[in-house]
mmCIF file of C-alpha atoms in Angstrom:
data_model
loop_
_atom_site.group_PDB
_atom_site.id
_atom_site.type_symbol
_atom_site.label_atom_id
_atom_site.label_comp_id
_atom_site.label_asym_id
_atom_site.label_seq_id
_atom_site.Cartn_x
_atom_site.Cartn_y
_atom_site.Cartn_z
ATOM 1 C CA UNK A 1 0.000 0.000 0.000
ATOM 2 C CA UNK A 2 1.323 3.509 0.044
ATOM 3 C CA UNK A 3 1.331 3.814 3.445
ATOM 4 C CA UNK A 4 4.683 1.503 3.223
ATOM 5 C CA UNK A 5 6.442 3.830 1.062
ATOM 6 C CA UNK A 6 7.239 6.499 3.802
ATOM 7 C CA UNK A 7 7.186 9.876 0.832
ATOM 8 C CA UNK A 8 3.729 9.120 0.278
ATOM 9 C CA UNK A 9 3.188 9.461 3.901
ATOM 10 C CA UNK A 10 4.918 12.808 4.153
ATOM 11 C CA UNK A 11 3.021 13.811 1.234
ATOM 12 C CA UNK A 12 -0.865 13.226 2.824
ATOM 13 C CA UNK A 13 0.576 15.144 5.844
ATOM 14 C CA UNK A 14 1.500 17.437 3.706
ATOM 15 C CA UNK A 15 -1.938 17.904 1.897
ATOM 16 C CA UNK A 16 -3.721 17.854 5.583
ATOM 17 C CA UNK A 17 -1.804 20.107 7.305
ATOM 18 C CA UNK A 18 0.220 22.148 5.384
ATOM 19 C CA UNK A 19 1.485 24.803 7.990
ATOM 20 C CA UNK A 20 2.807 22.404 10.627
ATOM 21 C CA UNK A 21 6.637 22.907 11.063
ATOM 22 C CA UNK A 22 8.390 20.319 8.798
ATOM 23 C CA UNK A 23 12.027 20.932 9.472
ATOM 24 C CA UNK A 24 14.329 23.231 11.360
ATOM 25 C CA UNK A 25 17.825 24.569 10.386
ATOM 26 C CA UNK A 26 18.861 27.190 13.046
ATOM 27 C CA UNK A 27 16.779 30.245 12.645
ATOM 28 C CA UNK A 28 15.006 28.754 9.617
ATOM 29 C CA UNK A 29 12.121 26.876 9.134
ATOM 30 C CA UNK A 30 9.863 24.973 6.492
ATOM 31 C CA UNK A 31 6.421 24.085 6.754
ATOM 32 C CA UNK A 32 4.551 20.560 5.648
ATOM 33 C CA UNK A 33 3.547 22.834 2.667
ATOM 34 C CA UNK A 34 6.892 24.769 1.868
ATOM 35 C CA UNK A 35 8.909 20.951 2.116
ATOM 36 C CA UNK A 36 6.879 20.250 -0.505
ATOM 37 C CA UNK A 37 6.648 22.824 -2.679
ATOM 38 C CA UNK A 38 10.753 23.052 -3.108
ATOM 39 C CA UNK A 39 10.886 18.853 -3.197
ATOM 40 C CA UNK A 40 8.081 19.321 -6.016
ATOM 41 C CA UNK A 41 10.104 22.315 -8.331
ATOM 42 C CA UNK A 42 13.400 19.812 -7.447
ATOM 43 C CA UNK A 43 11.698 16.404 -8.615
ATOM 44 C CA UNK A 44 11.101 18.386 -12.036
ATOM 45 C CA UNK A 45 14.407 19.916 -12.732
ATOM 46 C CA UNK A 46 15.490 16.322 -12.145
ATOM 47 C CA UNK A 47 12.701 14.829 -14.205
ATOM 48 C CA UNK A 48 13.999 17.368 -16.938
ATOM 49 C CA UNK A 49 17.866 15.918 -16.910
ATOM 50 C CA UNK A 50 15.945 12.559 -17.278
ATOM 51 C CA UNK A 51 16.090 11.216 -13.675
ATOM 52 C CA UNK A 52 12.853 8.517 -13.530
ATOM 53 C CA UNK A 53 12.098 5.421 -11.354
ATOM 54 C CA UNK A 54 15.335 3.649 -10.744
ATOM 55 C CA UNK A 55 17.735 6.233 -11.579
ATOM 56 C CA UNK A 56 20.667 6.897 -9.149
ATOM 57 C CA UNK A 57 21.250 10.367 -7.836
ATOM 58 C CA UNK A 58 23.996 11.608 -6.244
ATOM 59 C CA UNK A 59 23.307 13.868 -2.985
ATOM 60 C CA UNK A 60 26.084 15.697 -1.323
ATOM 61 C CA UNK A 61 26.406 18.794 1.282
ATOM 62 C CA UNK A 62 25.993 19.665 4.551
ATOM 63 C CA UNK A 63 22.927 19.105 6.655
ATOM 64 C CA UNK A 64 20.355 21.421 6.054
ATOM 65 C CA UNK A 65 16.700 22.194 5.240
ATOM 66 C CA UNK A 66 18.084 21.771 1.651
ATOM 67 C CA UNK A 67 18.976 18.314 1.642
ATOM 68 C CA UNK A 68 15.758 16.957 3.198
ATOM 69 C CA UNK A 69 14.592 19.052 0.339
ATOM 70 C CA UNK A 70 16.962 16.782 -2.003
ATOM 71 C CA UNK A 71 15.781 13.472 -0.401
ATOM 72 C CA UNK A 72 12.162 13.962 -0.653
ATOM 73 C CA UNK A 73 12.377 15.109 -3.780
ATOM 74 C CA UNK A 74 14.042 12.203 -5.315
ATOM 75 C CA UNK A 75 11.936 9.745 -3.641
ATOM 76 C CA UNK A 76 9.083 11.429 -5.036
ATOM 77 C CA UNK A 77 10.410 10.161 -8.835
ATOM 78 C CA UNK A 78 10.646 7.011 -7.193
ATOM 79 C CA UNK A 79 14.526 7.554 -8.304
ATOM 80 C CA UNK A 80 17.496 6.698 -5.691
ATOM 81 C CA UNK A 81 19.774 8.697 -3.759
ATOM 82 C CA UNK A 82 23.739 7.646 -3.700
ATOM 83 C CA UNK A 83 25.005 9.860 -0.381
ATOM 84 C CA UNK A 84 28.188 11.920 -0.859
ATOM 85 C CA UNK A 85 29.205 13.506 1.910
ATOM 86 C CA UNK A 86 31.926 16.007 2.030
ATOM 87 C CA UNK A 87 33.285 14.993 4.726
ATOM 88 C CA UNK A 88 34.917 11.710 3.387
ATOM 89 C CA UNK A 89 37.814 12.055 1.530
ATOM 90 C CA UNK A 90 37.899 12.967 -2.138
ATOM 91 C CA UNK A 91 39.315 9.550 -3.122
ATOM 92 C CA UNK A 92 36.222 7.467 -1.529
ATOM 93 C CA UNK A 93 33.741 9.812 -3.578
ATOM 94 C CA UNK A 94 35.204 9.784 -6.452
ATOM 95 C CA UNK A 95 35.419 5.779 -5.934
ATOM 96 C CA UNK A 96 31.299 5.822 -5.169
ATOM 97 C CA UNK A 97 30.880 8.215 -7.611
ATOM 98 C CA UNK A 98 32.127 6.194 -11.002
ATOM 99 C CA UNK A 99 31.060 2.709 -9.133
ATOM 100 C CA UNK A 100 27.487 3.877 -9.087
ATOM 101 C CA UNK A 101 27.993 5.724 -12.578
ATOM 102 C CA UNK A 102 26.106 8.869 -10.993
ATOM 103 C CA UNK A 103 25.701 11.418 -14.236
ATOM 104 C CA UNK A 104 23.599 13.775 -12.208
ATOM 105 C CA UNK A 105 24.528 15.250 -8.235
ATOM 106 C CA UNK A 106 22.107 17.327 -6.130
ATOM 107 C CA UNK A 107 23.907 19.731 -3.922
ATOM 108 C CA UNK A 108 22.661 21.125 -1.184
ATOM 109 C CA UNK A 109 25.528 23.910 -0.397
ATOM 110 C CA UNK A 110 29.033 22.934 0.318
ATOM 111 C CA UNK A 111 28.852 19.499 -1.484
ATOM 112 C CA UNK A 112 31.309 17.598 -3.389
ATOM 113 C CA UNK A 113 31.399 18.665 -7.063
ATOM 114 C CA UNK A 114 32.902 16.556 -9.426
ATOM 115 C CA UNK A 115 33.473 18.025 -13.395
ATOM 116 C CA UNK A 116 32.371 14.192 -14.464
ATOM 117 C CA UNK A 117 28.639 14.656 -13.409
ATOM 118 C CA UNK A 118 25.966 17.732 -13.925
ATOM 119 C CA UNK A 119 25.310 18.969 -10.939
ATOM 120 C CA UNK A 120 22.212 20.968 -9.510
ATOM 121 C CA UNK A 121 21.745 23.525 -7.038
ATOM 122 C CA UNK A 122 19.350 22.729 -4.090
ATOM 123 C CA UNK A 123 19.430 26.165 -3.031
ATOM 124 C CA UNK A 124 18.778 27.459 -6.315
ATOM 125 C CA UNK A 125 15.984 26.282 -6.706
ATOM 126 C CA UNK A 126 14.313 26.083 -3.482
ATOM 127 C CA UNK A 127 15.296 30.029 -3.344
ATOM 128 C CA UNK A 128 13.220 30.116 -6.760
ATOM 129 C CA UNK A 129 10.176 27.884 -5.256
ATOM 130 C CA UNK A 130 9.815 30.216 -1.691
ATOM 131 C CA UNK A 131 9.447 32.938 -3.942
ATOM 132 C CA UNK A 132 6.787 31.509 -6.733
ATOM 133 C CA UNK A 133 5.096 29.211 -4.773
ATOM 134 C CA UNK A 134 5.323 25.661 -6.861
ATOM 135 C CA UNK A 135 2.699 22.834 -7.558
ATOM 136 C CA UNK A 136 2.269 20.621 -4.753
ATOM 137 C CA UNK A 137 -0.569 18.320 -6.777
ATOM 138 C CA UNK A 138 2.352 16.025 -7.560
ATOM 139 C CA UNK A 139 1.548 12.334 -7.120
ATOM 140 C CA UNK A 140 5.047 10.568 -5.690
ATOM 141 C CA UNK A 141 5.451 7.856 -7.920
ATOM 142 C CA UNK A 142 7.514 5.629 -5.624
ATOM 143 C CA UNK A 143 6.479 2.013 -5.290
ATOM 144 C CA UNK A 144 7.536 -0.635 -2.551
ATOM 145 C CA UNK A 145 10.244 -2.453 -5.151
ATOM 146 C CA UNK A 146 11.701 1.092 -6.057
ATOM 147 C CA UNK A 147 14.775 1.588 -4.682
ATOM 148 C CA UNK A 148 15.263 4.776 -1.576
ATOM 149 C CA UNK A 149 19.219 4.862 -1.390
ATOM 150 C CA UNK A 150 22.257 3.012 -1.951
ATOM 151 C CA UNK A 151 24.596 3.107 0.957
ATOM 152 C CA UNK A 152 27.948 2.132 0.790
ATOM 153 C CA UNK A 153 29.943 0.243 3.183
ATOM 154 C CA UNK A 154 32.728 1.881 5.481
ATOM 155 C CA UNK A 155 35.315 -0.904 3.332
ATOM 156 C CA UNK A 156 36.695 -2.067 6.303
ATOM 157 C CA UNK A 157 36.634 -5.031 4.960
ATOM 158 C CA UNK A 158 38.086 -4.537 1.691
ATOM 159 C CA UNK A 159 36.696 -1.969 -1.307
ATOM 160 C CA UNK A 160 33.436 -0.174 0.388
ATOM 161 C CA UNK A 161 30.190 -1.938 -1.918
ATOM 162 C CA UNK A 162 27.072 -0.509 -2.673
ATOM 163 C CA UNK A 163 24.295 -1.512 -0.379
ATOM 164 C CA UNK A 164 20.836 -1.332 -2.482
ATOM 165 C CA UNK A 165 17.705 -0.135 0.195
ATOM 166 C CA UNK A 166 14.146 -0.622 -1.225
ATOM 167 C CA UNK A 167 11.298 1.653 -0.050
ATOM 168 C CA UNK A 168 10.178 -1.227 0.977
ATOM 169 C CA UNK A 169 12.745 -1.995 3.413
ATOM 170 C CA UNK A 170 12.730 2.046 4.909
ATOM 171 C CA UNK A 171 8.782 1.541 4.771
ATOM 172 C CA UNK A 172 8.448 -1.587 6.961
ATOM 173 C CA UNK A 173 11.159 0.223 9.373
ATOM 174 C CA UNK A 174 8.020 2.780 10.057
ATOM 175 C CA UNK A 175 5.066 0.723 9.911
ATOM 176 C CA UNK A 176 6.355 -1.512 12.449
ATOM 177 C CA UNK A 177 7.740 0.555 14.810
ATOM 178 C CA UNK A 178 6.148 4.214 15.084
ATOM 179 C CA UNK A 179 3.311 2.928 16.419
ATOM 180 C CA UNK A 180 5.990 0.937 19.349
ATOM 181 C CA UNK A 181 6.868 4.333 20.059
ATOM 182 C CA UNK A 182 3.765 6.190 20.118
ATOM 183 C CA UNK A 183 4.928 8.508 17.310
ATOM 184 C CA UNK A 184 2.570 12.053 16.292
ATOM 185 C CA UNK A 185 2.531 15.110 14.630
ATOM 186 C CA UNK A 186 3.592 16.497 18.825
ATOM 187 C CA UNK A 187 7.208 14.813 18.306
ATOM 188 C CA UNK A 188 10.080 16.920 17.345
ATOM 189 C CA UNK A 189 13.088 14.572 15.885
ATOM 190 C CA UNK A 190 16.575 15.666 16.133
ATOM 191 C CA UNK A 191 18.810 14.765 13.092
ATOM 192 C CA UNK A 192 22.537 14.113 14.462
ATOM 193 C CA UNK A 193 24.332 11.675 12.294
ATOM 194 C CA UNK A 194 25.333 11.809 9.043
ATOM 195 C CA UNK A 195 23.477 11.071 5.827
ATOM 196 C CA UNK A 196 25.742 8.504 4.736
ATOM 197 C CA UNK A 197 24.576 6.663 7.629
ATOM 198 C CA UNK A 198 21.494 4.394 7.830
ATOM 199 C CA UNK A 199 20.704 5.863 11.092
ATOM 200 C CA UNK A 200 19.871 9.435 9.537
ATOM 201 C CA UNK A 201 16.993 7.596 7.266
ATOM 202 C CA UNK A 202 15.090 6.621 10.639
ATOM 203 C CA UNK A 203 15.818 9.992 12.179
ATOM 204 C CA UNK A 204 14.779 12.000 8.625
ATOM 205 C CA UNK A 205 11.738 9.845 8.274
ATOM 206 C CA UNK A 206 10.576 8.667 10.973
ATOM 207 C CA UNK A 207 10.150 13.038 11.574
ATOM 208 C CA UNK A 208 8.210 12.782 8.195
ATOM 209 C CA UNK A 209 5.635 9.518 8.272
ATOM 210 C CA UNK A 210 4.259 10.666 11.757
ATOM 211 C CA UNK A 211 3.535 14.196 10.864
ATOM 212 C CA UNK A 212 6.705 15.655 12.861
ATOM 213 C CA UNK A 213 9.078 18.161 12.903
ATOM 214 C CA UNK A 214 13.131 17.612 11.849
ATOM 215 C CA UNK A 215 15.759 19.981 13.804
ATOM 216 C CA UNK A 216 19.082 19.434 11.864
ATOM 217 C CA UNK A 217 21.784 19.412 14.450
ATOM 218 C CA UNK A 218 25.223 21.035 12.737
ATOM 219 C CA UNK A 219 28.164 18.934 13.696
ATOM 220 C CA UNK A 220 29.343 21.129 15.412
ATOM 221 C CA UNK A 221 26.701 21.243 18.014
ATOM 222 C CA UNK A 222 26.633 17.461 17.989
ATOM 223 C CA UNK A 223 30.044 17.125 18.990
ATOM 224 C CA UNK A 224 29.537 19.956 21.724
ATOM 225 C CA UNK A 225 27.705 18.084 24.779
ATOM 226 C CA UNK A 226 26.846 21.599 26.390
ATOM 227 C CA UNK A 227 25.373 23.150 23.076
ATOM 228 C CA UNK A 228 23.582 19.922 22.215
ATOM 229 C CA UNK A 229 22.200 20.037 25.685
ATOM 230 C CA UNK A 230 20.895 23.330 24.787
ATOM 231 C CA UNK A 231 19.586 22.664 21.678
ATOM 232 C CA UNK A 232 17.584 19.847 22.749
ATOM 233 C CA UNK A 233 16.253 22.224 25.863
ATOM 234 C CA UNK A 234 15.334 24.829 22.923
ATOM 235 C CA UNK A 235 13.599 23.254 20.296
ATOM 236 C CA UNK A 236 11.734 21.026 22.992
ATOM 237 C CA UNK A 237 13.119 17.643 21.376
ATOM 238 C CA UNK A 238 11.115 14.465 22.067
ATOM 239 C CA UNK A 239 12.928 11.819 20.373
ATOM 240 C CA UNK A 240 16.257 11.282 20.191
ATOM 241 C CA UNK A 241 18.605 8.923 18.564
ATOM 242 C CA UNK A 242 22.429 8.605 19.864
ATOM 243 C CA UNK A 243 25.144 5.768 20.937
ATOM 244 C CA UNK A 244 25.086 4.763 24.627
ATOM 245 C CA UNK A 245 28.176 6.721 25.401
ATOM 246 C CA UNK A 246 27.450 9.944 23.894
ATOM 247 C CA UNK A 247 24.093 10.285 25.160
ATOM 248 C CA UNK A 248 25.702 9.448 28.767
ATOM 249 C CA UNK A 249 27.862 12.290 28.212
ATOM 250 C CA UNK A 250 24.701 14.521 27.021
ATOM 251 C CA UNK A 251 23.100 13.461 30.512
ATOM 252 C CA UNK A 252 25.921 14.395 32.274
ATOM 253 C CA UNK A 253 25.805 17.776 31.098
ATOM 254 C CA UNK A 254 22.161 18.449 31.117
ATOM 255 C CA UNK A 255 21.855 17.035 35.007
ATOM 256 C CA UNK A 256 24.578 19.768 35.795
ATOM 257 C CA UNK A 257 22.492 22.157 34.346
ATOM 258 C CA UNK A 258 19.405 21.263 35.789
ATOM 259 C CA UNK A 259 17.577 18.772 33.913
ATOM 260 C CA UNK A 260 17.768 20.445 30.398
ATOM 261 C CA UNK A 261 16.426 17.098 28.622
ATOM 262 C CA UNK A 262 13.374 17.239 30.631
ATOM 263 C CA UNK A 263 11.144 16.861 26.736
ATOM 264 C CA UNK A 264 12.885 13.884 25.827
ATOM 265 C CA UNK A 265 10.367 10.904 25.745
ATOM 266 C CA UNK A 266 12.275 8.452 23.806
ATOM 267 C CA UNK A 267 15.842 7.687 23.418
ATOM 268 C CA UNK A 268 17.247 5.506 20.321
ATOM 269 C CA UNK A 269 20.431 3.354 21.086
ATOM 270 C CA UNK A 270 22.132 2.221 18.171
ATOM 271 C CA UNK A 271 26.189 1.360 16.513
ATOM 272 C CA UNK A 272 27.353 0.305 20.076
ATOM 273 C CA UNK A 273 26.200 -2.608 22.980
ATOM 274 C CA UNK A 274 24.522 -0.587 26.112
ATOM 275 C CA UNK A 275 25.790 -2.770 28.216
ATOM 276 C CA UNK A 276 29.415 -1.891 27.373
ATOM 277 C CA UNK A 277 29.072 1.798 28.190
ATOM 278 C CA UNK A 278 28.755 4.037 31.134
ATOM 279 C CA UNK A 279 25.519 4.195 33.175
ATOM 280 C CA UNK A 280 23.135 6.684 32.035
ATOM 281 C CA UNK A 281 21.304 9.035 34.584
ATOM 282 C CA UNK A 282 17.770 9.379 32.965
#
């Protein structure tokens, strides 16, 4: 059904309440309605360099409102994204890069830019879009057997390989356990980890199929317990997803500081064994 394919979910949130907050990038913010409207103008300026069901598109930048923009918008052809994120060496992208034979990169400011592949401007156009507001009546055309992403391995092993995701795959992620969690429209996601990292599609999405709202967390901030602390106090963050150590460093902060995590309903633990790291106080 399309309730597995998690951009058709963002998109009937979108149509029924198009002025909730969608996603947060320091002082800015994008609506339900404005998400979509830039994803929509996007999807056609790739439809118009021939991206369609299937097709691999690189994504590259830093994490912003911009690059959700870039995600929904190729899920919404039903096309792929191949993450390139700028802060891997030049060597491993340019490895992913001709491996994955990307001809067309999306970059959302600061991205890697290789001469071999056309690259467009996320900025550009969602710049264009907030200004002459777009067509939102767009139908995603994403199926369960299309692919979502192709992530590629850290190559610890050997030469990193191309790991194919299916919508299907991302989709049964959601359906299964959102409604664990108790998920809503109330819940405001933080996104932390990098988008090269499988752990940024359940942060990104999980904000998306449940009607919530997205605050990008610059690296930065991430790697600043005191400032995350802060951030989290600030935008009133509900759900959070972190490694067992790092989030006991986060509480160790906060409980200094009086409690400053006091929103937080849910806490994710993933990429290390809680039992193997420091007792958390919360």
């Amino acid at each position: 059904t399309a309730d597995d394919v998690p951009v058709h979910r963002f998109v009937r949130h979108a149509h029924t309440s198009p002025s909730r907050a969608a996603v947060t990038d320091g002082p800015r913010t994008f609506t339900y309605d404005q998400l979509l409207d830039s994803a929509v103008a996007l999807a056609s300026e790739l439809a118009d360099h021939e991206v369609t069901r299937g097709t691999l598109v690189g994504l590259t930048g830093r994490a912003s409102i911009e690059l959700v923009v870039g995600i929904v918008a190729i899920h919404l052809l039903g096309a792929a994204y191949v993450p390139l994120d700028p802060a891997n060496p030049d060597d491993r992208l340019s490895s992913i890069a001709s491996e994955a034979d990307l001809q067309i990169i999306a970059d959302a400011g600061g991205g890697w830019n290789p001469r071999s592949a056309h690259i467009i401007d996320i900025r550009a156009v969602c710049s264009t879009t907030q200004s002459q507001k777009g067509e939102t009546q767009w139908r995603p055309r994403a199926t369960k057997s299309d692919l979502a992403y192709v992530l590629y391995t850290s190559g610890s092993t050997g030469k990193p390989k191309g790991v194919l995701i299916t919508q299907e795959n991302i989709g049964r992620l959601f359906t299964q356990l959102l409604p664990i969690l108790e998920a809503s429209h109330q819940d405001v996601w933080t996104w932390f980890h990098s988008f090269g990292f499988d752990f940024s599609v359940w942060e990104i999405w999980g904000a998306l199929t449940s009607g919530g709202k997205i605050v990008v967390v610059p690296s930065e901030i991430g790697r600043n317990p005191s400032e995350f602390a802060t951030l989290i106090q600030n935008q009133r963050v509900s759900i959070l997803s972190q490694t067992p150590s790092a989030f006991a460093s986060l509480c160790s902060v906060a409980t200094q500081r009086g409690n400053e995590l006091r929103d937080l309903r849910v806490v994710v633990f993933g990429g290390e064994r809680p039992d193997d790291s420091p007792q958390v106080p919360w």
